[in-house]
Amino acid sequence: MHDIHEQKVLILDFGSQYTQLIARRIRESRVYCEIHPCNAPFEKIRDFGAKGIILSGGPASVHAEGSPLISTEVFNLGVPVLGICYGMQLMAHLLGGKVLPGTEREYGLAHIKITRNDGILAGFEKDSPVPVWMSHGDRLEKLPEGFSTMATSENSPVAVMGHATKPFFGVQFHPEVVHTPRGRQILDNFLFDVCKLEPIWTMGSFIQSSIEDIQKKVGDERVICALSGGVDSSVVALLLHKAIGDKLTCIFVDNGVLRKGEAENVVRTFRDHYHLNLIHVDATDLFLEKLSGVTDPETKRKIIGNEFIYLFEREAKKLGDDITYLAQGTLYPDVIESVSFKGPSATIKSHHNVGGLPERMNMKLIEPLRELFKDEVREVGRELGLVEEILERHPFPGPGLAIRIIGEITRERLHVLKEADAIVREEITLGGLHNAVWQVFCVLLPVKSVGVMGDERTYENVAAVRSVNSLDGMTADWSKLPYDVLGRISNRIINEVRGINRVVYDISSKPPATIEWE
């Protein structure tokens, strides 16, 4: 069997908003790929050893000053190349074709007419219109030598091009987006027919090779891991435990602002069920003392972040000086964010999953999930037997309920929010909606309103329920929850949680609102 990292594709990023999507589609077809910036040195591109190269789209024009280019040596590597949108125009431009500004921009849905159905268009019928998603201003007017037109559209005399004898292809549209219904077929044709790759990138094979890598890297050394009970840190902990057993110690810092029953659940799951070495630090009193009287959300975040680092360091020191590695749940989107092509003037941010820890603790990092997207991490967790409750856990912010209590945090207000939030999550699960929404939670507002309970006038807190649907948290739409579910949530909170007499539902999308209230 081939090494899963030998059968791979390199995506050169020219700044397209869709570059990550290309990678997602290729991974979904069970082929490993990586995104590198288009200005990576040619030696690095060559030494990567890809079986196929994809040139992404991008906002530039090949004629603009300072527009991103690549070395023409890429076309002498003997490796198939697919250019997408700007990537196709650049390929044509570098190989002697002519790209001109279009008289009309072509944006959105278009139909291409196929004139040559081999290579990436194998299996497509000639002359039948195929819907695609376009997004470009320039267009290809003259093909480079050896290329021919494979498809046209109303505004593009060349919508798809292919070389007569070399495995070079270009598409003027975006096959990676869902608006190009047969885009997957085009990409699969490139991967399997043109590049002759094999679909062997599975999470089972990833686990196998990761365990070997971790064992080789760690040797007889010891590793510590910050465990939060979230998907990423849980999968890291299980993967490392499977690889190195008792050489792993997990530290779980309970900051007191977790959801109801969450701390007990983490301890029960990882210490009792999976038998990991787990240190549980109940620091509720310390955190609440530090947060006392604080109302500014950024200050809350800083206090919680700093105290976490302090406690984690303290516990790590107690374990002795022979711990070499710190494990983190860094994912591939974090890595891409720090290396993606942003143009010559943009500064590139570096990413640290657990803010500030690696530099302060003078430890080597071990990041077993840094090649994976979130859905792949869940798949790894499933393969490792991680309980469904954690596997399908909704995203939860590091500062926890501290930023869902608007204003000052007191024990009493924290208790009220924990009870209300537990009811929201319970009713969402009972309504069969847990996996249909991305995130659902309750916010305690610093607003009191008049109510009536049993003929008595009340003056109590208002709770807001927030439920959103999103893919990545960058944008989000409020969930259209059924009225009967909302009704049950409201009834139960008002009847069961002493201190709340009114429930409202937040119907703001992001943007302009953020997901969290603070």
XYZ file of C-alpha atoms in Angstrom:
518
model
C 0.000 0.000 0.000
C 1.200 3.526 -0.810
C 2.167 5.937 1.972
C -0.834 8.266 2.447
C 1.521 11.258 2.185
C 3.056 10.116 -1.113
C -0.249 10.198 -3.001
C -0.709 13.940 -2.750
C -1.684 17.164 -4.490
C -0.179 20.623 -4.003
C -2.512 23.624 -4.208
C -0.746 26.923 -4.861
C -2.785 29.731 -3.334
C -3.137 33.000 -5.272
C -5.438 34.573 -2.688
C -8.820 33.159 -3.712
C -11.560 33.073 -1.083
C -12.266 29.522 -2.325
C -8.772 28.004 -1.922
C -9.716 26.110 1.248
C -12.745 24.728 -0.583
C -10.493 23.191 -3.252
C -8.606 21.405 -0.477
C -11.850 20.277 1.155
C -13.126 18.765 -2.115
C -9.868 16.898 -2.726
C -9.810 15.520 0.815
C -13.453 14.444 0.409
C -12.278 12.404 -2.597
C -9.819 10.664 -0.231
C -6.680 12.287 -1.623
C -4.214 14.134 0.607
C -3.419 17.730 -0.342
C -1.756 20.804 1.097
C -2.103 24.515 0.390
C 1.121 26.496 -0.027
C 1.420 30.211 -0.897
C 2.033 30.872 -4.611
C 5.222 32.760 -3.734
C 6.797 29.664 -2.133
C 10.311 29.101 -3.544
C 10.373 26.803 -6.585
C 12.702 24.371 -4.740
C 10.065 23.938 -2.036
C 7.374 23.277 -4.671
C 9.630 20.756 -6.420
C 10.688 19.011 -3.201
C 7.078 18.636 -2.025
C 6.818 15.778 -4.510
C 3.197 16.260 -5.546
C 1.538 13.946 -8.054
C -0.542 16.914 -9.247
C -0.519 20.710 -8.863
C -3.542 23.005 -8.749
C -3.217 26.766 -9.289
C -6.031 28.473 -7.354
C -8.065 31.478 -8.344
C -7.247 34.936 -7.016
C -8.401 38.557 -7.148
C -5.499 39.857 -9.292
C -5.185 40.369 -13.047
C -2.151 38.884 -14.807
C -1.574 42.367 -16.276
C -1.563 44.236 -12.963
C 1.772 45.384 -11.592
C 2.951 43.103 -8.809
C 0.388 40.410 -9.626
C 1.404 37.009 -8.246
C 3.401 34.778 -10.605
C 5.093 31.387 -10.393
C 8.222 30.023 -12.021
C 7.610 28.475 -15.454
C 9.781 25.625 -14.124
C 6.583 24.312 -12.498
C 5.512 23.217 -16.005
C 8.765 21.262 -16.470
C 8.298 19.026 -13.428
C 6.466 16.366 -15.441
C 3.489 16.740 -13.079
C -0.131 17.404 -14.191
C -1.263 20.994 -13.594
C -4.830 22.325 -13.309
C -5.373 26.099 -13.362
C -8.607 27.465 -11.873
C -9.827 30.949 -12.902
C -6.771 33.225 -12.261
C -4.712 30.006 -12.227
C -5.826 29.227 -15.802
C -5.135 32.783 -17.004
C -1.685 32.712 -15.387
C -0.890 29.344 -16.983
C -1.923 30.670 -20.402
C 0.011 33.926 -19.860
C 3.230 32.159 -18.765
C 3.074 29.634 -21.605
C 2.677 32.256 -24.346
C -1.082 32.762 -24.640
C -2.871 36.111 -24.533
C -5.144 37.259 -21.702
C -7.140 40.464 -22.190
C -9.558 42.407 -19.980
C -13.076 41.174 -20.827
C -15.613 43.611 -22.219
C -18.025 42.253 -19.610
C -17.331 40.659 -16.241
C -18.694 37.152 -15.957
C -19.913 36.568 -12.433
C -22.310 33.944 -11.094
C -24.134 31.219 -12.962
C -23.094 30.535 -16.555
C -23.385 27.571 -18.917
C -20.462 26.051 -20.750
C -20.707 24.154 -24.014
C -18.273 21.244 -24.279
C -16.340 20.765 -27.521
C -13.700 18.266 -26.358
C -14.583 15.637 -23.765
C -11.360 13.961 -22.644
C -9.028 14.564 -19.677
C -10.813 16.585 -17.006
C -14.028 16.540 -19.078
C -14.118 12.758 -19.566
C -17.685 11.510 -19.221
C -19.273 14.860 -20.211
C -21.488 14.975 -23.299
C -20.446 17.241 -26.142
C -22.644 20.229 -26.957
C -24.907 19.833 -23.899
C -24.916 22.944 -21.630
C -23.266 22.427 -18.224
C -23.984 24.931 -15.394
C -20.872 26.421 -13.747
C -19.995 29.284 -11.370
C -17.909 32.060 -12.926
C -16.083 34.919 -11.227
C -13.683 36.799 -13.508
C -13.058 40.017 -15.429
C -10.181 39.072 -17.769
C -10.582 36.431 -20.449
C -8.324 34.274 -22.566
C -8.165 35.529 -26.165
C -5.298 33.445 -27.576
C -4.349 29.948 -26.465
C -0.732 29.033 -25.763
C 0.919 26.699 -28.261
C -0.216 23.056 -27.998
C -3.497 23.924 -26.218
C -7.014 23.694 -27.600
C -10.407 24.887 -26.402
C -12.394 22.197 -24.581
C -15.466 24.310 -23.706
C -16.828 27.802 -24.289
C -19.377 30.041 -22.565
C -21.308 33.110 -23.681
C -18.618 35.533 -22.431
C -15.573 33.234 -22.536
C -14.310 31.958 -25.877
C -12.156 29.612 -23.750
C -13.984 28.335 -20.648
C -11.866 25.134 -20.469
C -8.518 24.514 -22.127
C -6.297 21.459 -22.386
C -2.905 20.655 -23.896
C -2.791 18.144 -26.744
C -0.069 15.924 -25.251
C 0.830 17.243 -21.762
C -1.418 16.861 -18.680
C -2.104 20.623 -18.444
C -5.670 21.912 -18.082
C -7.364 25.158 -17.184
C -10.941 26.076 -16.243
C -12.255 29.629 -16.225
C -14.885 28.811 -13.566
C -14.792 27.414 -10.007
C -15.349 23.632 -9.925
C -14.866 23.582 -6.145
C -18.046 25.525 -5.251
C -21.463 23.879 -4.853
C -22.855 26.210 -7.552
C -20.912 24.137 -10.107
C -22.981 20.932 -9.753
C -20.567 18.719 -11.713
C -17.423 20.336 -10.337
C -16.641 17.271 -8.238
C -16.573 15.155 -11.419
C -14.080 17.570 -13.038
C -11.801 17.512 -9.974
C -12.066 13.708 -9.696
C -11.170 13.365 -13.385
C -8.063 15.438 -12.703
C -7.133 13.426 -9.581
C -7.790 9.912 -10.811
C -7.671 9.944 -14.629
C -5.009 12.597 -15.181
C -2.813 12.336 -12.046
C -3.452 8.582 -11.566
C -3.804 9.088 -7.817
C -5.358 6.552 -5.470
C -8.106 7.408 -2.927
C -6.225 6.195 0.155
C -6.468 9.257 2.442
C -8.799 7.818 5.103
C -8.968 8.621 8.784
C -8.099 5.000 9.565
C -4.861 5.315 7.570
C -4.232 8.744 9.138
C -4.509 7.277 12.652
C -2.141 4.451 11.759
C 0.568 6.742 10.330
C 0.065 9.320 13.145
C 0.607 6.714 15.841
C 3.856 5.619 14.161
C 4.998 9.267 13.814
C 4.139 10.102 17.448
C 5.930 7.005 18.775
C 9.031 7.784 16.701
C 9.028 11.464 17.732
C 8.263 11.021 21.436
C 10.393 7.948 22.141
C 10.719 7.630 25.916
C 9.857 11.269 26.596
C 6.664 12.475 28.325
C 3.877 14.637 26.932
C 1.321 16.920 28.567
C -1.935 18.001 26.986
C -4.450 20.675 27.975
C -7.827 18.933 27.917
C -10.961 21.080 27.750
C -13.595 18.503 26.833
C -13.969 20.038 23.365
C -13.683 17.949 20.196
C -10.114 18.949 19.226
C -8.393 18.468 22.590
C -10.360 15.244 23.232
C -9.282 13.716 19.916
C -5.647 14.781 20.513
C -5.747 13.162 23.976
C -7.205 9.862 22.692
C -4.804 9.682 19.742
C -1.769 10.302 21.968
C -3.030 7.861 24.590
C -3.357 5.188 21.909
C 0.200 5.938 20.726
C 2.129 6.405 24.002
C -0.201 5.290 26.828
C 0.923 6.436 30.276
C 3.630 8.730 28.904
C 0.754 11.191 28.361
C -0.652 13.322 31.188
C -3.728 15.482 30.555
C -4.422 18.578 32.617
C -8.024 19.732 32.857
C -8.420 23.193 34.375
C -12.009 23.773 35.501
C -12.406 27.546 35.385
C -15.851 27.471 37.028
C -17.579 28.992 33.994
C -18.251 25.720 32.171
C -21.778 24.509 31.484
C -23.781 22.541 34.061
C -22.298 19.080 34.661
C -19.505 19.585 32.125
C -16.514 19.300 34.493
C -17.857 16.089 36.046
C -18.519 14.703 32.580
C -14.932 15.384 31.381
C -13.450 13.653 34.447
C -15.851 10.702 34.211
C -15.229 10.239 30.463
C -11.449 10.535 30.347
C -10.323 9.253 33.745
C -12.910 6.532 34.378
C -13.946 5.486 30.869
C -10.763 5.910 28.799
C -8.322 5.521 31.759
C -6.121 8.498 30.855
C -3.721 10.066 33.364
C -5.873 13.096 34.151
C -5.145 15.910 36.574
C -8.362 17.782 37.425
C -7.808 21.287 38.781
C -11.007 22.753 40.219
C -10.142 26.450 40.170
C -13.705 27.784 40.389
C -13.026 29.879 43.518
C -9.841 31.404 42.101
C -11.459 32.375 38.774
C -14.598 33.828 40.389
C -12.472 35.834 42.811
C -10.404 37.274 39.924
C -13.569 38.014 37.891
C -15.372 39.683 40.782
C -16.640 43.147 39.821
C -15.323 42.854 36.218
C -17.824 43.859 33.518
C -15.646 44.527 30.456
C -15.687 41.462 28.125
C -12.073 41.853 26.975
C -10.881 42.055 30.576
C -12.854 38.885 31.359
C -11.142 37.121 28.456
C -7.664 38.255 29.538
C -8.189 37.210 33.162
C -9.427 33.750 32.163
C -6.623 33.256 29.602
C -3.877 34.394 32.009
C -5.151 32.356 34.959
C -5.420 29.275 32.764
C -1.769 29.635 31.693
C -0.661 30.221 35.292
C -2.499 27.110 36.586
C -1.425 24.918 33.688
C 2.232 25.887 34.250
C 1.899 25.277 37.986
C 0.507 21.753 37.458
C 3.086 20.949 34.771
C 5.944 21.946 37.132
C 4.591 19.572 39.783
C 5.042 16.709 37.304
C 8.811 17.274 37.190
C 11.322 18.616 34.682
C 11.397 15.643 32.352
C 8.354 16.608 30.262
C 9.502 17.493 26.768
C 6.332 17.902 24.723
C 3.176 19.981 24.890
C 0.323 18.613 22.759
C -2.076 21.034 21.040
C -5.204 20.661 18.938
C -4.086 22.971 16.109
C -6.145 22.248 12.953
C -5.336 22.758 9.275
C -7.440 25.953 8.833
C -5.246 27.552 11.563
C -2.124 26.505 9.654
C -3.526 27.774 6.329
C -4.404 31.100 7.945
C -0.786 31.615 8.924
C 0.695 30.701 5.509
C -1.960 31.679 2.955
C -1.063 34.183 0.245
C -2.222 37.654 1.277
C -0.401 39.788 -1.284
C 2.876 41.650 -0.822
C 1.687 44.199 1.735
C -0.282 42.010 4.143
C 1.267 40.808 7.345
C 0.738 37.146 8.063
C -0.436 36.237 11.530
C 1.045 33.322 13.390
C -1.288 30.955 15.177
C -1.088 29.422 18.633
C -3.911 27.204 19.727
C -3.331 27.618 23.450
C -2.329 31.262 23.649
C 1.152 31.873 24.980
C 1.860 28.414 26.381
C 4.537 27.037 24.019
C 6.843 30.072 24.291
C 6.530 30.329 28.068
C 6.969 26.662 28.869
C 10.054 26.031 26.757
C 8.600 22.798 25.395
C 8.477 21.233 21.964
C 5.066 21.261 20.347
C 3.298 18.159 19.163
C 0.279 18.887 16.943
C -1.085 15.594 15.578
C -4.183 17.193 13.984
C -2.463 20.042 12.133
C -3.167 18.397 8.746
C -6.913 17.983 9.349
C -10.116 19.929 8.775
C -12.754 19.896 11.542
C -14.957 17.264 9.894
C -11.894 15.009 9.524
C -11.103 15.491 13.238
C -14.609 14.296 14.096
C -14.087 11.288 11.832
C -10.815 10.471 13.641
C -12.656 10.771 16.972
C -15.328 8.373 15.730
C -12.664 5.872 14.608
C -11.011 6.131 18.049
C -14.336 5.466 19.794
C -14.868 8.950 21.254
C -18.310 9.248 22.852
C -20.969 10.912 20.696
C -21.687 13.525 23.359
C -18.202 15.044 22.896
C -17.933 14.220 19.195
C -21.013 16.271 18.322
C -20.418 18.947 20.964
C -21.301 22.444 19.833
C -18.446 24.999 19.752
C -17.925 26.578 23.181
C -15.796 29.688 23.793
C -12.673 29.532 25.985
C -14.048 32.162 28.425
C -17.204 30.020 28.656
C -20.251 31.380 30.465
C -18.247 34.432 31.618
C -19.043 36.120 28.290
C -22.648 34.880 28.350
C -23.319 36.695 31.617
C -23.511 40.282 30.434
C -22.033 42.466 33.139
C -20.701 41.277 36.473
C -20.224 37.572 37.242
C -21.466 36.392 40.622
C -22.031 32.874 41.936
C -25.766 33.514 41.947
C -25.890 34.783 38.340
C -23.649 31.897 37.225
C -25.989 29.365 38.872
C -29.037 30.959 37.188
C -27.388 30.868 33.733
C -26.149 27.266 34.139
C -29.684 26.081 34.937
C -31.288 28.027 32.059
C -28.598 26.940 29.576
C -29.039 23.283 30.576
C -32.773 23.524 29.812
C -32.085 25.075 26.380
C -29.672 22.285 25.426
C -31.960 19.571 26.801
C -34.985 20.785 24.841
C -32.956 21.168 21.629
C -31.785 17.551 22.013
C -35.303 16.282 22.858
C -36.595 18.108 19.762
C -34.033 16.216 17.599
C -32.346 19.504 16.663
C -28.864 19.157 18.233
C -27.139 18.218 14.973
C -29.337 20.518 12.876
C -27.954 23.691 14.489
C -24.321 24.761 14.756
C -24.505 26.292 18.211
C -27.257 27.014 20.716
C -26.954 28.712 24.092
C -28.447 31.050 26.658
C -27.329 34.561 27.657
C -28.155 36.236 30.965
C -28.904 39.913 30.412
C -28.238 42.748 32.882
C -31.859 43.770 32.443
C -34.705 43.189 34.849
C -38.318 43.177 33.768
C -41.682 43.123 35.496
C -43.621 39.861 35.517
C -46.466 38.152 37.317
C -46.138 34.786 39.047
C -49.038 33.420 41.081
C -50.711 36.830 41.384
C -47.446 38.260 42.695
C -45.543 40.983 40.869
C -41.948 39.913 40.058
C -38.954 41.957 38.999
C -36.395 39.510 37.665
C -33.795 38.774 34.984
C -34.250 38.420 31.234
C -32.624 35.454 29.437
C -31.898 35.489 25.706
C -31.766 32.266 23.704
C -29.368 32.252 20.735
C -29.210 29.540 18.067
C -27.173 29.879 14.871
C -26.334 27.905 11.767
C -22.852 28.256 10.317
C -20.093 26.299 8.616
C -17.055 27.921 10.182
C -18.238 30.709 12.482
C -17.076 33.402 10.035
C -20.688 34.071 9.031
C -23.820 32.743 10.727
C -27.579 32.889 10.306
C -30.057 32.641 13.173
C -31.809 29.267 13.329
C -35.503 29.072 12.454
C -36.347 26.936 15.484
C -39.907 25.515 15.660
C -42.249 27.609 17.801
C -43.251 24.633 19.956
C -39.577 24.043 20.915
C -39.098 27.740 21.706
C -42.335 27.632 23.717
C -41.156 24.682 25.809
C -37.757 26.332 26.418
C -39.404 29.555 27.594
C -41.961 27.773 29.802
C -39.408 25.577 31.485
C -36.891 28.367 32.145
C -39.505 30.665 33.660
C -41.053 27.857 35.749
C -37.878 26.049 36.816
C -35.195 28.726 37.135
C -35.720 31.047 40.048
C -34.534 34.515 39.013
C -35.716 34.612 35.365
C -39.200 35.783 34.419
C -38.806 36.594 30.718
C -37.180 34.768 27.761
C -36.387 36.403 24.397
C -35.061 34.870 21.160
C -32.140 36.503 19.333
C -32.813 36.726 15.572
C -29.629 38.570 14.520
C -27.281 37.163 11.892
C -23.494 37.519 11.695
C -22.611 40.001 10.330
C -23.661 42.548 11.565
C -24.043 40.888 14.986
C -21.422 38.504 16.397
C -22.335 34.998 17.557
C -21.540 35.727 21.211
C -23.043 38.784 22.894
C -19.692 39.786 24.408
